[in-house]
C-alpha cells in the first residue's frame, strides 16, 4: 500500500518537532500542513475532534493524535530503520516513564516561567531546573538517554531545547550553568541532521513567544 503521510503542525511547537524529528530519523517523506490555531481548519477539527490540537499525523487517511503516541506509532510502523524505543520491555517502560516526566514536570514548569512574574515565576523556574537536574542524573555518563544511540526520550526532550533561550530570557537564568552535562547532550543531539534541520532558531521562537504573550495579554 502506498504510504500517504500528512502532518498537521505549527512550526514553533515542540510537540510537533518530536514528530518531525522521528519522521526525519526514519527517512519518511510527508506533506507538512502548517495550521492556524486561531482559526482551526476543518481537517484539524475532524482529525482531532477531542482535543483539536496539533500535532496530528494522518497516515493513509487515518489520524493519530498526541505527540508521544505519534512518535511510538512512527517507531512501530517504520521499524526497519533507526529504532527509537529499546527492545527490552523494562527499558521501554523506563523510556516511556521519563517521557511522561518531561510532559508532566519539565513542560508544565516551563510554561509557568513565561506566563508568570514574581514569586510564581521563581517557583516555576526552580521546579524547571530541579526537573532538568533529575533528567541530567538519568542521563549520567551516557551519550544519549537511549544509551549509545539517539532514542525515544532524546526525541521527546531535545524538541524543547529551542525554547530554552526563551525560558532563560523570561526567567533570567542560565541552563548551561545549572545543567552543563545536559547542555552537552543538547549539543551532541544538534550534530544529528534530523535534529538540527528540524529545530528552529531559538531567537525566532522567542519572537514568536512575544506574539503569543501579546495575544494572551501578558506583559
Ligand atoms: C499537546 C499538544 C499541544 O499542546 C501532545 O501532542 O503531546 N499533549 C499534546 N498543542 C497545542 C500547540 S503547541 O503548544 C495546540 O494545538 N493548542 C491548540 C489549542 O489548545 O486550542
Coordinates of C-alpha atoms and ligand atoms in Angstrom, one line a residue:
X1 CA 0.0 0.0 0.0
X2 CA 1.3 3.5 -0.8
X3 CA 2.1 5.5 2.2
X4 CA 0.4 8.8 2.3
X5 CA 1.7 10.7 5.3
X6 CA 0.4 14.2 6.3
X7 CA 1.4 16.2 9.4
X8 CA -0.8 18.9 10.8
X9 CA 1.6 21.1 12.8
X10 CA 2.7 24.6 13.9
X11 CA 6.4 25.4 13.2
X12 CA 7.2 26.6 16.7
X13 CA 5.5 23.6 18.6
X14 CA 8.0 21.4 20.4
X15 CA 5.3 18.7 20.4
X16 CA 5.2 18.9 16.6
X17 CA 9.0 18.9 16.5
X18 CA 9.0 15.5 18.2
X19 CA 7.1 14.1 15.3
X20 CA 9.2 15.9 12.7
X21 CA 12.4 14.5 14.2
X22 CA 11.0 11.0 14.4
X23 CA 10.0 11.1 10.7
X24 CA 13.4 12.5 9.8
X25 CA 15.1 9.7 11.7
X26 CA 13.1 7.2 9.8
X27 CA 13.5 8.9 6.5
X28 CA 9.8 9.1 5.9
X29 CA 8.5 11.6 3.3
X30 CA 5.4 13.5 4.3
X31 CA 3.3 16.5 3.5
X32 CA 3.6 19.3 6.1
X33 CA 0.5 21.4 6.6
X34 CA 1.0 24.4 8.8
X35 CA -2.0 25.1 11.0
X36 CA -3.5 28.3 12.2
X37 CA -4.6 27.7 15.8
X38 CA -6.6 31.0 15.9
X39 CA -8.7 29.7 13.0
X40 CA -8.6 25.9 13.1
X41 CA -9.0 24.1 9.8
X42 CA -11.9 21.6 9.3
X43 CA -9.2 19.0 8.7
X44 CA -7.7 19.6 12.2
X45 CA -11.1 19.5 13.9
X46 CA -12.1 16.4 12.0
X47 CA -8.8 14.7 12.7
X48 CA -8.5 15.5 16.4
X49 CA -12.1 16.1 17.4
X50 CA -11.4 15.5 21.1
X51 CA -8.6 18.0 21.8
X52 CA -8.5 19.9 18.5
X53 CA -4.7 20.2 18.9
X54 CA -1.6 19.8 16.8
X55 CA 0.3 17.7 16.0
X56 CA -1.8 15.2 14.2
X57 CA -0.2 12.6 11.8
X58 CA -2.6 11.3 9.1
X59 CA -1.3 8.0 7.8
X60 CA -3.2 6.7 4.8
X61 CA -6.3 8.7 5.8
X62 CA -6.2 7.6 9.5
X63 CA -5.3 10.3 12.1
X64 CA -3.1 9.7 15.1
X65 CA -3.1 12.3 17.9
X66 CA -0.8 13.2 20.8
X67 CA 2.9 13.6 20.2
X68 CA 4.2 10.8 22.4
X69 CA 1.7 8.4 20.9
X70 CA 2.6 9.5 17.3
X71 CA 6.3 9.0 17.9
X72 CA 5.6 5.5 19.2
X73 CA 3.4 4.8 16.2
X74 CA 6.1 6.0 13.8
X75 CA 8.6 3.7 15.5
X76 CA 6.3 0.8 15.1
X77 CA 5.3 1.4 11.5
X78 CA 8.7 2.3 10.2
X79 CA 10.6 -0.3 12.2
X80 CA 13.4 -1.1 9.8
X81 CA 15.4 2.0 10.4
X82 CA 16.7 3.9 13.5
X83 CA 14.7 2.1 16.3
X84 CA 13.7 4.7 18.9
X85 CA 12.3 2.6 21.7
X86 CA 14.5 -0.1 23.2
X87 CA 13.5 -3.8 22.6
X88 CA 13.7 -4.8 26.3
X89 CA 10.2 -4.3 27.9
X90 CA 11.7 -2.8 31.1
X91 CA 13.8 -0.3 29.2
X92 CA 10.8 0.5 27.0
X93 CA 8.7 1.2 30.1
X94 CA 11.5 3.3 31.5
X95 CA 11.8 5.4 28.4
X96 CA 8.0 6.0 28.5
X97 CA 8.2 6.9 32.2
X98 CA 10.7 9.6 31.5
X99 CA 8.8 10.9 28.5
X100 CA 5.8 11.3 30.8
X101 CA 8.0 13.1 33.3
X102 CA 9.1 15.6 30.6
X103 CA 5.4 16.3 29.9
X104 CA 4.2 16.4 33.5
X105 CA 7.1 18.3 35.0
X106 CA 9.6 19.9 32.6
X107 CA 7.0 21.3 30.2
X108 CA 4.5 22.2 32.9
X109 CA 7.1 24.3 34.7
X110 CA 8.5 25.8 31.6
X111 CA 5.1 27.3 30.6
X112 CA 4.7 28.8 34.0
X113 CA 8.1 30.6 33.6
X114 CA 6.8 32.7 30.8
X115 CA 3.2 33.0 31.9
X116 CA 4.1 34.4 35.4
X117 CA 6.1 37.0 37.2
X118 CA 7.5 37.4 40.7
X119 CA 7.1 34.5 43.2
X120 CA 5.1 32.3 40.8
X121 CA 7.8 32.7 38.2
X122 CA 10.5 31.9 40.7
X123 CA 8.7 28.8 41.8
X124 CA 8.3 27.6 38.2
X125 CA 12.0 28.4 37.5
X126 CA 13.1 26.3 40.5
X127 CA 10.8 23.4 39.5
X128 CA 12.0 23.6 35.9
X129 CA 15.7 23.5 37.0
X130 CA 15.1 20.7 39.5
X131 CA 13.4 18.6 36.9
X132 CA 16.2 19.1 34.4
X133 CA 18.7 18.1 37.1
X134 CA 16.7 14.9 37.6
X135 CA 17.0 14.2 33.9
X136 CA 20.7 15.1 33.9
X137 CA 21.1 12.4 36.6
X138 CA 19.2 9.9 34.5
X139 CA 21.5 10.7 31.5
X140 CA 24.5 10.1 33.7
X141 CA 27.6 9.4 31.6
X142 CA 25.6 8.1 28.6
X143 CA 25.9 9.7 25.2
X144 CA 22.1 9.8 24.8
X145 CA 19.2 8.9 27.1
X146 CA 18.8 5.8 25.0
X147 CA 22.5 4.8 25.5
X148 CA 24.9 4.9 22.6
X149 CA 22.2 5.7 20.1
X150 CA 19.7 8.5 19.8
X151 CA 16.3 7.2 21.0
X152 CA 12.7 7.9 22.2
X153 CA 13.5 10.1 25.2
X154 CA 16.1 12.0 23.2
X155 CA 13.5 12.8 20.6
X156 CA 11.0 13.9 23.3
X157 CA 13.3 16.2 25.2
X158 CA 15.5 17.7 22.5
X159 CA 12.5 19.3 20.8
X160 CA 12.1 21.6 23.8
X161 CA 15.7 22.8 23.6
X162 CA 14.9 25.5 21.0
X163 CA 12.6 27.0 23.7
X164 CA 15.4 27.1 26.4
X165 CA 16.6 30.6 25.3
X166 CA 13.0 31.9 25.8
X167 CA 12.8 30.4 29.3
X168 CA 16.2 31.7 30.2
X169 CA 15.4 35.2 28.9
X170 CA 12.0 35.3 30.6
X171 CA 13.3 33.9 33.9
X172 CA 16.7 35.4 33.9
X173 CA 18.8 32.2 34.4
X174 CA 21.2 30.0 32.6
X175 CA 20.6 26.3 31.9
X176 CA 24.2 25.9 30.9
X177 CA 25.3 27.0 34.4
X178 CA 22.7 24.8 36.2
X179 CA 22.9 21.7 34.0
X180 CA 26.2 21.7 32.0
X181 CA 26.1 18.0 31.2
X182 CA 22.6 18.2 29.9
X183 CA 23.7 21.1 27.6
X184 CA 26.5 18.9 26.4
X185 CA 23.8 16.4 25.4
X186 CA 21.9 19.1 23.6
X187 CA 25.0 20.0 21.6
X188 CA 25.5 16.3 20.8
X189 CA 21.9 15.9 19.6
X190 CA 22.3 19.1 17.5
X191 CA 25.0 17.3 15.5
X192 CA 22.3 15.0 14.1
X193 CA 20.7 16.2 10.9
X194 CA 17.3 15.1 12.0
X195 CA 17.5 17.5 14.9
X196 CA 19.4 20.4 13.5
X197 CA 17.3 20.6 10.4
X198 CA 14.1 20.4 12.4
X199 CA 14.7 22.8 15.3
X200 CA 14.1 26.5 14.5
X201 CA 16.4 29.3 15.6
X202 CA 15.8 30.0 19.3
X203 CA 15.6 33.7 18.7
X204 CA 12.8 33.2 16.2
X205 CA 11.0 31.1 18.8
X206 CA 11.5 34.0 21.3
X207 CA 9.9 36.4 18.9
X208 CA 7.0 34.0 18.4
X209 CA 6.6 33.8 22.1
X210 CA 6.4 37.6 22.2
X211 CA 3.4 37.5 19.8
X212 CA 1.7 34.7 21.9
X213 CA 2.2 36.7 25.1
X214 CA 0.7 39.8 23.5
X215 CA -2.3 37.8 22.3
X216 CA -2.8 36.4 25.8
X217 CA -2.4 39.9 27.3
X218 CA 0.7 39.0 29.2
X219 CA 3.2 42.0 29.8
Ligands
LIG1 C1 -0.1 18.6 23.5 C2 -0.2 19.3 22.1 C3 -0.5 20.8 22.3 O1 -0.5 21.4 23.4 C4 0.8 16.4 22.6 O2 0.6 16.4 21.3 O3 1.7 15.9 23.2 N1 -0.3 16.6 24.7 C5 -0.3 17.2 23.4 N2 -0.7 21.5 21.1 C6 -1.0 22.9 21.1 C7 0.0 23.7 20.3 S1 1.7 23.5 21.0 O4 1.6 24.2 22.4 C8 -2.3 23.2 20.4 O5 -2.6 22.6 19.4 N3 -3.2 24.0 21.0 C9 -4.4 24.4 20.4 C10 -5.5 24.7 21.5 O6 -5.2 24.4 22.7 O7 -6.5 25.1 21.1

